Amino acid sequence: MKYPIKILYLGIDTIELHWPEIIAEDLLIEMITIKNLIQKKWHIIISSIYHSYQILSIRLKHVANSAVFMAWLEELIQGPIPKVDLPQRWIWTVPVCYEQEIVPSISKYLEKKDMDVQTLVKQHSSQQYLLYFYGFLPGFMYLGGLPKVLHIPRKDIPDRNIAKGSVAIGGEQTGIYPIDSPGGWYVVGKMPVPIFGNGKLNLPFNPGDKIQFEAISSRELIEIQEASNYNWEKTLYRG
Amino acid sequence: MGKIVFIKAGLFTTIQDQGRLGFVDKGIPISGPMDESSFHLANLLARKNPGAACLEIYMGNVLLYFTENCQIVCTGANAKIKVESKVYGTNEIINISAYSKVNIASFRQGQWLYLAINGVFDSECIMGSQSFYQEITPLAKFRDSDILTFTSSSDLIPTDFSKVKPRGFSNAPQIPVFPGPSFSSLSKAQQHALTDSSLTLSPIQNRMGIQLVEKIKHSLPELISGPVYPGTVQLTQAGKIIILMKDAQVTGGYPRVLQLTSSGISKLSQLRPQTKFKFHLVTQKDFAN
């Protein structure tokens, strides 16, 4: 591997792989590659795999066979990254309505930043954001790549309720609230596709993929909301 | 098909099974029973598989109306279960006849009670689990006059067996914990304050987490978000001690100082606010045999 990886045990059933404490795309890809390899080969003894910016965590179902697994894991992390196992990555287009009548709270962000709405929309929707992982709330994406001009300190007093589907900016991050939740971010847009429904999470994006927001009108927003399903647009990412 | 009508649903009554495993990488909490040991016992006594769905009841004060014959068993908190005028305890098979009311009074000790049925609770299984969670399942908790349907098993459990003694509640509980990744970065005095001193449960608690009254001043750096699990003990920047429970989010940025064992989570969940307890440090070797 390119980065040094430390193995840490937590209790009897949890093994954590710690990369250096940085946020980096090549580190993420290395971690996903290892995650996929572990999942493919050892799913029978694994209860769940967590990952975040630089920690991959494996919780075991059957502790009995863990010695063989650990020997395999130690050898893997010392070797070179197996190129054939690199994940396939996509760029997904995600519709967002930034119109004032749909998102009245956008004015709070614009006032605070002394920015016009065109600049905000252009800056926010012209980027490809890297999906690092899901966390914080069910279906909440940690996205990297928010342009510096859009950074804004989080609110001192969090709002009691940010509605599901809200696209918001807080600190150096942007994201979509998948469920209603209190939060200290500024809401600047609305993503119309329901994130939970029919017994599943309707976000096909995987860590390592890129998200590109596309500005839509309030009419398009309503059309998408009224449709029974939504076909996400994607193109292959060759990075 | 039978119905359970929640005449009084109580403060926080949900369905819990083994939990929603395998979706943590989409940010989905694991959920599942707060007191897993009592949950397993309920299913064992009801002749069910260990992860089968039970009703999880918080603090009691629940009145149920059953429209069909069935057999139930309650475990966990110390409670009186009154079926019409007859009184039962926990850990015994109770025969319920159709059109009877079951009153579960305020618990005398403990906080969480598991009601297993000799049959199946019919509720939606989403992402492999019936465990309630806001937005994922249609209900976040039962409210007054909600209805749950069930199917009784045709194999009756004989009730002439000896009973399992109801659990005891210790006066000076010890909660087994493993050291967390940031434990060794604490000073000896801070470690002592965490694992050798008496700690107190605060009233700030729910299925997501439990906050303690005591605070520990420290200068550990804030971390970039990493994984957290049920039973992870976080130390916030302000020194608050928060123990994550079953509905906790899957990532967090606070230093992780301790990790409760699974029996530690079960034990702790039954302790009420203001209860004093101690964390008892264990190592992997204690589990090897």
PDB file of C-alpha atoms in Angstrom, chain B residues 7-273:
ATOM      1  CA  ILE B   7     -54.770   1.308  24.550  1.00  0.00           C
ATOM      2  CA  LYS B   8     -51.857   2.944  26.393  1.00  0.00           C
ATOM      3  CA  ALA B   9     -48.682   2.734  24.339  1.00  0.00           C
ATOM      4  CA  GLY B  10     -46.295   4.014  27.026  1.00  0.00           C
ATOM      5  CA  LEU B  11     -43.361   6.382  26.591  1.00  0.00           C
ATOM      6  CA  PHE B  12     -41.363   4.478  24.032  1.00  0.00           C
ATOM      7  CA  THR B  13     -42.624   1.131  22.777  1.00  0.00           C
ATOM      8  CA  THR B  14     -41.097  -0.281  19.602  1.00  0.00           C
ATOM      9  CA  ILE B  15     -40.466  -3.534  17.804  1.00  0.00           C
ATOM     10  CA  GLN B  16     -36.860  -4.696  17.995  1.00  0.00           C
ATOM     11  CA  ASP B  17     -35.187  -7.704  16.438  1.00  0.00           C
ATOM     12  CA  GLN B  18     -31.475  -8.503  16.037  1.00  0.00           C
ATOM     13  CA  GLY B  19     -31.026  -5.203  14.210  1.00  0.00           C
ATOM     14  CA  ARG B  20     -30.226  -3.876  10.762  1.00  0.00           C
ATOM     15  CA  LEU B  21     -26.796  -5.353  10.157  1.00  0.00           C
ATOM     16  CA  GLY B  22     -24.869  -4.863   6.948  1.00  0.00           C
ATOM     17  CA  PHE B  23     -25.997  -1.322   6.059  1.00  0.00           C
ATOM     18  CA  VAL B  24     -23.620   0.693   8.222  1.00  0.00           C
ATOM     19  CA  ASP B  25     -21.699   1.694   5.103  1.00  0.00           C
ATOM     20  CA  LYS B  26     -24.849   3.584   4.009  1.00  0.00           C
ATOM     21  CA  GLY B  27     -25.008   5.319   7.391  1.00  0.00           C
ATOM     22  CA  ILE B  28     -27.865   3.135   8.652  1.00  0.00           C
ATOM     23  CA  PRO B  29     -27.746   2.621  12.452  1.00  0.00           C
ATOM     24  CA  ILE B  30     -27.741  -0.960  13.699  1.00  0.00           C
ATOM     25  CA  SER B  31     -30.685  -0.570  16.119  1.00  0.00           C
ATOM     26  CA  GLY B  32     -31.844  -3.717  17.938  1.00  0.00           C
ATOM     27  CA  PRO B  33     -32.585  -4.260  21.635  1.00  0.00           C
ATOM     28  CA  MET B  34     -31.066  -1.988  24.301  1.00  0.00           C
ATOM     29  CA  ASP B  35     -30.741  -4.987  26.645  1.00  0.00           C
ATOM     30  CA  GLU B  36     -29.684  -7.781  24.321  1.00  0.00           C
ATOM     31  CA  SER B  37     -29.334 -10.371  27.117  1.00  0.00           C
ATOM     32  CA  SER B  38     -32.956  -9.980  28.212  1.00  0.00           C
ATOM     33  CA  PHE B  39     -34.074  -9.922  24.570  1.00  0.00           C
ATOM     34  CA  HIS B  40     -32.314 -13.243  23.927  1.00  0.00           C
ATOM     35  CA  LEU B  41     -33.856 -14.703  27.065  1.00  0.00           C
ATOM     36  CA  ALA B  42     -37.349 -13.655  25.956  1.00  0.00           C
ATOM     37  CA  ASN B  43     -36.895 -15.432  22.635  1.00  0.00           C
ATOM     38  CA  LEU B  44     -35.381 -18.472  24.310  1.00  0.00           C
ATOM     39  CA  LEU B  45     -38.350 -18.796  26.680  1.00  0.00           C
ATOM     40  CA  ALA B  46     -40.786 -18.311  23.783  1.00  0.00           C
ATOM     41  CA  ARG B  47     -38.964 -21.046  21.789  1.00  0.00           C
ATOM     42  CA  LYS B  48     -38.009 -18.562  19.089  1.00  0.00           C
ATOM     43  CA  ASN B  49     -34.745 -17.943  17.297  1.00  0.00           C
ATOM     44  CA  PRO B  50     -32.529 -15.593  19.341  1.00  0.00           C
ATOM     45  CA  GLY B  51     -32.933 -12.618  16.966  1.00  0.00           C
ATOM     46  CA  ALA B  52     -36.744 -12.772  16.512  1.00  0.00           C
ATOM     47  CA  ALA B  53     -38.794  -9.587  16.826  1.00  0.00           C
ATOM     48  CA  CYS B  54     -40.050  -8.650  20.327  1.00  0.00           C
ATOM     49  CA  LEU B  55     -41.886  -5.649  21.690  1.00  0.00           C
ATOM     50  CA  GLU B  56     -39.464  -3.413  23.561  1.00  0.00           C
ATOM     51  CA  ILE B  57     -41.188  -1.388  26.300  1.00  0.00           C
ATOM     52  CA  TYR B  58     -39.609   1.547  28.159  1.00  0.00           C
ATOM     53  CA  MET B  59     -40.505   2.114  31.842  1.00  0.00           C
ATOM     54  CA  GLY B  60     -43.906   0.368  31.614  1.00  0.00           C
ATOM     55  CA  ASN B  61     -47.336   1.935  32.097  1.00  0.00           C
ATOM     56  CA  VAL B  62     -48.632   0.107  29.037  1.00  0.00           C
ATOM     57  CA  LEU B  63     -52.131  -1.301  28.454  1.00  0.00           C
ATOM     58  CA  LEU B  64     -52.614  -3.801  25.656  1.00  0.00           C
ATOM     59  CA  TYR B  65     -55.767  -5.458  24.321  1.00  0.00           C
ATOM     60  CA  PHE B  66     -55.414  -8.839  22.616  1.00  0.00           C
ATOM     61  CA  THR B  67     -58.121 -10.015  20.147  1.00  0.00           C
ATOM     62  CA  GLU B  68     -56.918 -13.615  19.943  1.00  0.00           C
ATOM     63  CA  ASN B  69     -55.517 -16.349  22.184  1.00  0.00           C
ATOM     64  CA  CYS B  70     -51.761 -16.344  22.439  1.00  0.00           C
ATOM     65  CA  GLN B  71     -48.813 -16.994  24.738  1.00  0.00           C
ATOM     66  CA  ILE B  72     -46.360 -14.297  25.740  1.00  0.00           C
ATOM     67  CA  VAL B  73     -43.338 -13.953  27.985  1.00  0.00           C
ATOM     68  CA  CYS B  74     -41.774 -10.788  29.404  1.00  0.00           C
ATOM     69  CA  THR B  75     -38.126 -10.339  30.415  1.00  0.00           C
ATOM     70  CA  GLY B  76     -35.786  -7.542  31.423  1.00  0.00           C
ATOM     71  CA  ALA B  77     -37.117  -4.892  33.779  1.00  0.00           C
ATOM     72  CA  ASN B  78     -38.790  -5.983  37.011  1.00  0.00           C
ATOM     73  CA  ALA B  79     -42.509  -5.637  36.274  1.00  0.00           C
ATOM     74  CA  LYS B  80     -45.935  -6.899  37.253  1.00  0.00           C
ATOM     75  CA  ILE B  81     -47.950  -8.148  34.291  1.00  0.00           C
ATOM     76  CA  LYS B  82     -51.663  -8.157  34.981  1.00  0.00           C
ATOM     77  CA  VAL B  83     -53.888 -10.156  32.632  1.00  0.00           C
ATOM     78  CA  GLU B  84     -57.465  -9.105  33.452  1.00  0.00           C
ATOM     79  CA  SER B  85     -57.286  -9.682  37.236  1.00  0.00           C
ATOM     80  CA  LYS B  86     -54.480 -12.250  37.399  1.00  0.00           C
ATOM     81  CA  VAL B  87     -50.927 -11.122  38.159  1.00  0.00           C
ATOM     82  CA  TYR B  88     -47.772 -12.602  36.600  1.00  0.00           C
ATOM     83  CA  GLY B  89     -44.078 -11.794  36.744  1.00  0.00           C
ATOM     84  CA  THR B  90     -41.284 -11.755  34.223  1.00  0.00           C
ATOM     85  CA  ASN B  91     -39.655 -14.896  32.801  1.00  0.00           C
ATOM     86  CA  GLU B  92     -42.844 -16.986  32.827  1.00  0.00           C
ATOM     87  CA  ILE B  93     -45.054 -18.114  29.968  1.00  0.00           C
ATOM     88  CA  ILE B  94     -48.394 -16.312  30.197  1.00  0.00           C
ATOM     89  CA  ASN B  95     -51.516 -17.624  28.453  1.00  0.00           C
ATOM     90  CA  ILE B  96     -53.659 -14.811  27.109  1.00  0.00           C
ATOM     91  CA  SER B  97     -57.236 -15.477  26.051  1.00  0.00           C
ATOM     92  CA  ALA B  98     -58.921 -13.566  23.275  1.00  0.00           C
ATOM     93  CA  TYR B  99     -60.450 -10.199  24.258  1.00  0.00           C
ATOM     94  CA  SER B 100     -58.358  -9.701  27.365  1.00  0.00           C
ATOM     95  CA  LYS B 101     -56.476  -6.687  28.567  1.00  0.00           C
ATOM     96  CA  VAL B 102     -52.849  -6.906  29.620  1.00  0.00           C
ATOM     97  CA  ASN B 103     -51.598  -4.211  31.930  1.00  0.00           C
ATOM     98  CA  ILE B 104     -47.853  -3.726  32.390  1.00  0.00           C
ATOM     99  CA  ALA B 105     -47.483  -1.340  35.317  1.00  0.00           C
ATOM    100  CA  SER B 106     -44.615   1.100  35.844  1.00  0.00           C
ATOM    101  CA  PHE B 107     -41.496  -0.988  36.335  1.00  0.00           C
ATOM    102  CA  ARG B 108     -40.217  -1.478  39.863  1.00  0.00           C
ATOM    103  CA  GLN B 109     -36.599  -1.792  38.713  1.00  0.00           C
ATOM    104  CA  GLY B 110     -34.865  -1.505  35.358  1.00  0.00           C
ATOM    105  CA  GLN B 111     -35.940   0.398  32.270  1.00  0.00           C
ATOM    106  CA  TRP B 112     -36.455  -1.946  29.327  1.00  0.00           C
ATOM    107  CA  LEU B 113     -38.799  -4.909  29.039  1.00  0.00           C
ATOM    108  CA  TYR B 114     -39.026  -7.435  26.207  1.00  0.00           C
ATOM    109  CA  LEU B 115     -42.328  -9.064  25.303  1.00  0.00           C
ATOM    110  CA  ALA B 116     -41.915 -12.123  23.089  1.00  0.00           C
ATOM    111  CA  ILE B 117     -44.846 -13.963  21.576  1.00  0.00           C
ATOM    112  CA  ASN B 118     -45.275 -17.636  20.719  1.00  0.00           C
ATOM    113  CA  GLY B 119     -45.887 -16.656  17.121  1.00  0.00           C
ATOM    114  CA  VAL B 120     -44.898 -13.791  14.868  1.00  0.00           C
ATOM    115  CA  PHE B 121     -45.390 -10.011  15.037  1.00  0.00           C
ATOM    116  CA  ASP B 122     -46.400  -8.768  11.592  1.00  0.00           C
ATOM    117  CA  SER B 123     -44.547  -5.573  10.874  1.00  0.00           C
ATOM    118  CA  GLU B 124     -42.603  -4.480   7.839  1.00  0.00           C
ATOM    119  CA  CYS B 125     -39.122  -5.920   7.462  1.00  0.00           C
ATOM    120  CA  ILE B 126     -36.953  -3.180   5.968  1.00  0.00           C
ATOM    121  CA  MET B 127     -33.319  -3.775   5.026  1.00  0.00           C
ATOM    122  CA  GLY B 128     -33.444  -7.112   6.773  1.00  0.00           C
ATOM    123  CA  SER B 129     -34.939  -5.904  10.051  1.00  0.00           C
ATOM    124  CA  GLN B 130     -38.225  -5.083  11.769  1.00  0.00           C
ATOM    125  CA  SER B 131     -36.510  -2.769  14.265  1.00  0.00           C
ATOM    126  CA  PHE B 132     -38.219   0.622  14.360  1.00  0.00           C
ATOM    127  CA  TYR B 133     -36.258   3.655  13.250  1.00  0.00           C
ATOM    128  CA  GLN B 134     -37.620   7.059  12.274  1.00  0.00           C
ATOM    129  CA  GLU B 135     -38.059   7.396   8.466  1.00  0.00           C
ATOM    130  CA  ILE B 136     -36.761   3.883   7.789  1.00  0.00           C
ATOM    131  CA  THR B 137     -39.819   2.073   9.188  1.00  0.00           C
ATOM    132  CA  PRO B 138     -43.378   3.485   8.921  1.00  0.00           C
ATOM    133  CA  LEU B 139     -43.485   4.026  12.697  1.00  0.00           C
ATOM    134  CA  ALA B 140     -40.795   5.419  15.002  1.00  0.00           C
ATOM    135  CA  LYS B 141     -42.718   4.191  18.078  1.00  0.00           C
ATOM    136  CA  PHE B 142     -46.230   3.007  18.954  1.00  0.00           C
ATOM    137  CA  ARG B 143     -48.770   5.653  19.942  1.00  0.00           C
ATOM    138  CA  ASP B 144     -52.039   5.249  21.821  1.00  0.00           C
ATOM    139  CA  SER B 145     -54.652   3.267  19.828  1.00  0.00           C
ATOM    140  CA  ASP B 146     -52.109   1.924  17.295  1.00  0.00           C
ATOM    141  CA  ILE B 147     -52.674  -1.692  16.262  1.00  0.00           C
ATOM    142  CA  LEU B 148     -50.110  -4.449  15.725  1.00  0.00           C
ATOM    143  CA  THR B 149     -51.181  -7.703  14.076  1.00  0.00           C
ATOM    144  CA  PHE B 150     -49.685 -11.060  15.003  1.00  0.00           C
ATOM    145  CA  THR B 151     -49.990 -14.701  14.065  1.00  0.00           C
ATOM    146  CA  SER B 152     -50.019 -17.201  16.909  1.00  0.00           C
ATOM    147  CA  SER B 153     -48.092 -20.425  16.631  1.00  0.00           C
ATOM    148  CA  SER B 154     -50.191 -23.588  16.688  1.00  0.00           C
ATOM    149  CA  ASP B 155     -47.559 -25.324  18.860  1.00  0.00           C
ATOM    150  CA  LEU B 156     -48.424 -24.400  22.406  1.00  0.00           C
ATOM    151  CA  ILE B 157     -45.637 -24.073  24.962  1.00  0.00           C
ATOM    152  CA  PRO B 158     -46.439 -26.218  28.019  1.00  0.00           C
ATOM    153  CA  THR B 159     -46.619 -24.005  31.099  1.00  0.00           C
ATOM    154  CA  ASP B 160     -45.940 -26.679  33.702  1.00  0.00           C
ATOM    155  CA  PHE B 161     -42.138 -26.275  33.564  1.00  0.00           C
ATOM    156  CA  SER B 162     -40.187 -24.729  36.365  1.00  0.00           C
ATOM    157  CA  LYS B 163     -39.686 -20.995  36.010  1.00  0.00           C
ATOM    158  CA  VAL B 164     -36.525 -19.035  35.318  1.00  0.00           C
ATOM    159  CA  LYS B 165     -35.773 -16.847  38.302  1.00  0.00           C
ATOM    160  CA  PRO B 166     -36.295 -13.137  37.546  1.00  0.00           C
ATOM    161  CA  ARG B 167     -33.048 -11.232  37.245  1.00  0.00           C
ATOM    162  CA  GLY B 168     -31.434  -9.431  40.125  1.00  0.00           C
ATOM    163  CA  PHE B 169     -30.497  -5.759  40.035  1.00  0.00           C
ATOM    164  CA  SER B 170     -27.151  -4.977  41.609  1.00  0.00           C
ATOM    165  CA  ASN B 171     -26.698  -2.029  43.954  1.00  0.00           C
ATOM    166  CA  ALA B 172     -23.170  -1.260  42.843  1.00  0.00           C
ATOM    167  CA  PRO B 173     -23.117  -2.247  39.197  1.00  0.00           C
ATOM    168  CA  GLN B 174     -19.834  -2.793  37.380  1.00  0.00           C
ATOM    169  CA  ILE B 175     -19.917  -2.312  33.625  1.00  0.00           C
ATOM    170  CA  PRO B 176     -17.221  -4.219  31.701  1.00  0.00           C
ATOM    171  CA  VAL B 177     -15.352  -2.091  29.137  1.00  0.00           C
ATOM    172  CA  PHE B 178     -12.405  -2.421  26.776  1.00  0.00           C
ATOM    173  CA  PRO B 179      -9.980   0.479  26.418  1.00  0.00           C
ATOM    174  CA  GLY B 180     -10.879   2.597  23.367  1.00  0.00           C
ATOM    175  CA  PRO B 181      -8.434   3.928  20.747  1.00  0.00           C
ATOM    176  CA  SER B 182      -7.906   7.225  22.638  1.00  0.00           C
ATOM    177  CA  PHE B 183      -7.727   5.734  26.155  1.00  0.00           C
ATOM    178  CA  SER B 184      -3.926   5.594  26.236  1.00  0.00           C
ATOM    179  CA  SER B 185      -3.734   9.301  25.265  1.00  0.00           C
ATOM    180  CA  LEU B 186      -5.436  10.251  28.539  1.00  0.00           C
ATOM    181  CA  SER B 187      -3.346  11.035  31.606  1.00  0.00           C
ATOM    182  CA  LYS B 188      -3.227   8.533  34.483  1.00  0.00           C
ATOM    183  CA  ALA B 189      -5.522  10.816  36.498  1.00  0.00           C
ATOM    184  CA  GLN B 190      -8.046  11.042  33.660  1.00  0.00           C
ATOM    185  CA  GLN B 191      -7.945   7.264  33.176  1.00  0.00           C
ATOM    186  CA  HIS B 192      -8.521   6.869  36.891  1.00  0.00           C
ATOM    187  CA  ALA B 193     -11.480   9.265  36.820  1.00  0.00           C
ATOM    188  CA  LEU B 194     -13.001   7.145  34.059  1.00  0.00           C
ATOM    189  CA  THR B 195     -12.403   3.598  35.230  1.00  0.00           C
ATOM    190  CA  ASP B 196     -11.787   3.593  38.991  1.00  0.00           C
ATOM    191  CA  SER B 197     -14.303   6.170  40.134  1.00  0.00           C
ATOM    192  CA  SER B 198     -17.994   6.066  40.752  1.00  0.00           C
ATOM    193  CA  LEU B 199     -19.959   7.597  37.854  1.00  0.00           C
ATOM    194  CA  THR B 200     -23.585   8.723  37.646  1.00  0.00           C
ATOM    195  CA  LEU B 201     -26.146   8.319  34.872  1.00  0.00           C
ATOM    196  CA  SER B 202     -27.824  11.570  33.851  1.00  0.00           C
ATOM    197  CA  PRO B 203     -31.464  11.880  32.739  1.00  0.00           C
ATOM    198  CA  ILE B 204     -30.240  12.724  29.235  1.00  0.00           C
ATOM    199  CA  GLN B 205     -30.692   9.357  27.612  1.00  0.00           C
ATOM    200  CA  ASN B 206     -32.540   7.646  24.799  1.00  0.00           C
ATOM    201  CA  ARG B 207     -32.008   4.797  22.349  1.00  0.00           C
ATOM    202  CA  MET B 208     -29.183   6.770  20.701  1.00  0.00           C
ATOM    203  CA  GLY B 209     -27.058   7.442  23.731  1.00  0.00           C
ATOM    204  CA  ILE B 210     -26.667   8.048  27.445  1.00  0.00           C
ATOM    205  CA  GLN B 211     -24.884  11.019  28.989  1.00  0.00           C
ATOM    206  CA  LEU B 212     -23.174  10.868  32.380  1.00  0.00           C
ATOM    207  CA  VAL B 213     -23.317  13.569  35.054  1.00  0.00           C
ATOM    208  CA  GLU B 214     -19.541  13.716  35.620  1.00  0.00           C
ATOM    209  CA  LYS B 215     -17.220  15.527  33.232  1.00  0.00           C
ATOM    210  CA  ILE B 216     -13.572  14.900  32.523  1.00  0.00           C
ATOM    211  CA  LYS B 217     -11.416  17.870  31.552  1.00  0.00           C
ATOM    212  CA  HIS B 218      -8.947  16.889  28.870  1.00  0.00           C
ATOM    213  CA  SER B 219      -6.973  18.271  25.980  1.00  0.00           C
ATOM    214  CA  LEU B 220      -7.365  15.470  23.431  1.00  0.00           C
ATOM    215  CA  PRO B 221      -7.563  16.885  19.913  1.00  0.00           C
ATOM    216  CA  GLU B 222     -10.842  16.735  17.979  1.00  0.00           C
ATOM    217  CA  LEU B 223     -10.589  14.013  15.340  1.00  0.00           C
ATOM    218  CA  ILE B 224     -11.818  13.712  11.793  1.00  0.00           C
ATOM    219  CA  SER B 225     -14.950  11.539  11.708  1.00  0.00           C
ATOM    220  CA  GLY B 226     -14.337   7.874  12.400  1.00  0.00           C
ATOM    221  CA  PRO B 227     -16.533   4.831  13.076  1.00  0.00           C
ATOM    222  CA  VAL B 228     -18.509   4.528  16.311  1.00  0.00           C
ATOM    223  CA  TYR B 229     -20.502   1.566  17.606  1.00  0.00           C
ATOM    224  CA  PRO B 230     -23.147   0.819  20.197  1.00  0.00           C
ATOM    225  CA  GLY B 231     -21.226   0.866  23.461  1.00  0.00           C
ATOM    226  CA  THR B 232     -18.600   3.394  22.324  1.00  0.00           C
ATOM    227  CA  VAL B 233     -17.804   5.904  25.084  1.00  0.00           C
ATOM    228  CA  GLN B 234     -17.084   9.337  23.617  1.00  0.00           C
ATOM    229  CA  LEU B 235     -15.450  12.242  25.397  1.00  0.00           C
ATOM    230  CA  THR B 236     -16.661  15.540  23.947  1.00  0.00           C
ATOM    231  CA  GLN B 237     -14.472  18.657  23.759  1.00  0.00           C
ATOM    232  CA  ALA B 238     -16.363  20.053  26.755  1.00  0.00           C
ATOM    233  CA  GLY B 239     -15.522  16.903  28.728  1.00  0.00           C
ATOM    234  CA  LYS B 240     -18.976  15.314  28.619  1.00  0.00           C
ATOM    235  CA  ILE B 241     -19.016  11.512  28.681  1.00  0.00           C
ATOM    236  CA  ILE B 242     -21.503  10.027  26.207  1.00  0.00           C
ATOM    237  CA  ILE B 243     -22.138   6.303  25.842  1.00  0.00           C
ATOM    238  CA  LEU B 244     -23.568   5.461  22.439  1.00  0.00           C
ATOM    239  CA  MET B 245     -26.436   2.984  22.379  1.00  0.00           C
ATOM    240  CA  LYS B 246     -28.235   0.941  19.728  1.00  0.00           C
ATOM    241  CA  ASP B 247     -29.711   3.724  17.544  1.00  0.00           C
ATOM    242  CA  ALA B 248     -26.471   5.730  17.508  1.00  0.00           C
ATOM    243  CA  GLN B 249     -25.113   7.135  14.286  1.00  0.00           C
ATOM    244  CA  VAL B 250     -22.319   5.128  12.663  1.00  0.00           C
ATOM    245  CA  THR B 251     -19.598   7.805  12.628  1.00  0.00           C
ATOM    246  CA  GLY B 252     -18.440  10.459  15.066  1.00  0.00           C
ATOM    247  CA  GLY B 253     -15.581  12.885  15.623  1.00  0.00           C
ATOM    248  CA  TYR B 254     -15.073  12.770  19.394  1.00  0.00           C
ATOM    249  CA  PRO B 255     -12.253  10.754  20.950  1.00  0.00           C
ATOM    250  CA  ARG B 256     -13.351   7.180  21.715  1.00  0.00           C
ATOM    251  CA  VAL B 257     -12.040   6.405  25.183  1.00  0.00           C
ATOM    252  CA  LEU B 258     -13.810   3.155  26.090  1.00  0.00           C
ATOM    253  CA  GLN B 259     -15.860   0.434  24.436  1.00  0.00           C
ATOM    254  CA  LEU B 260     -18.509  -1.446  26.416  1.00  0.00           C
ATOM    255  CA  THR B 261     -18.689  -5.211  25.936  1.00  0.00           C
ATOM    256  CA  SER B 262     -22.039  -6.458  24.650  1.00  0.00           C
ATOM    257  CA  SER B 263     -23.029  -7.581  28.150  1.00  0.00           C
ATOM    258  CA  GLY B 264     -21.913  -4.162  29.403  1.00  0.00           C
ATOM    259  CA  ILE B 265     -24.381  -2.471  27.028  1.00  0.00           C
ATOM    260  CA  SER B 266     -27.203  -4.722  28.268  1.00  0.00           C
ATOM    261  CA  LYS B 267     -26.382  -4.042  31.920  1.00  0.00           C
ATOM    262  CA  LEU B 268     -25.998  -0.296  31.503  1.00  0.00           C
ATOM    263  CA  SER B 269     -29.263   0.074  29.572  1.00  0.00           C
ATOM    264  CA  GLN B 270     -31.235  -1.111  32.602  1.00  0.00           C
ATOM    265  CA  LEU B 271     -29.733   1.501  34.973  1.00  0.00           C
ATOM    266  CA  ARG B 272     -31.921   4.495  35.688  1.00  0.00           C
ATOM    267  CA  PRO B 273     -30.837   8.142  35.830  1.00  0.00           C
TER     268      PRO B 273
END
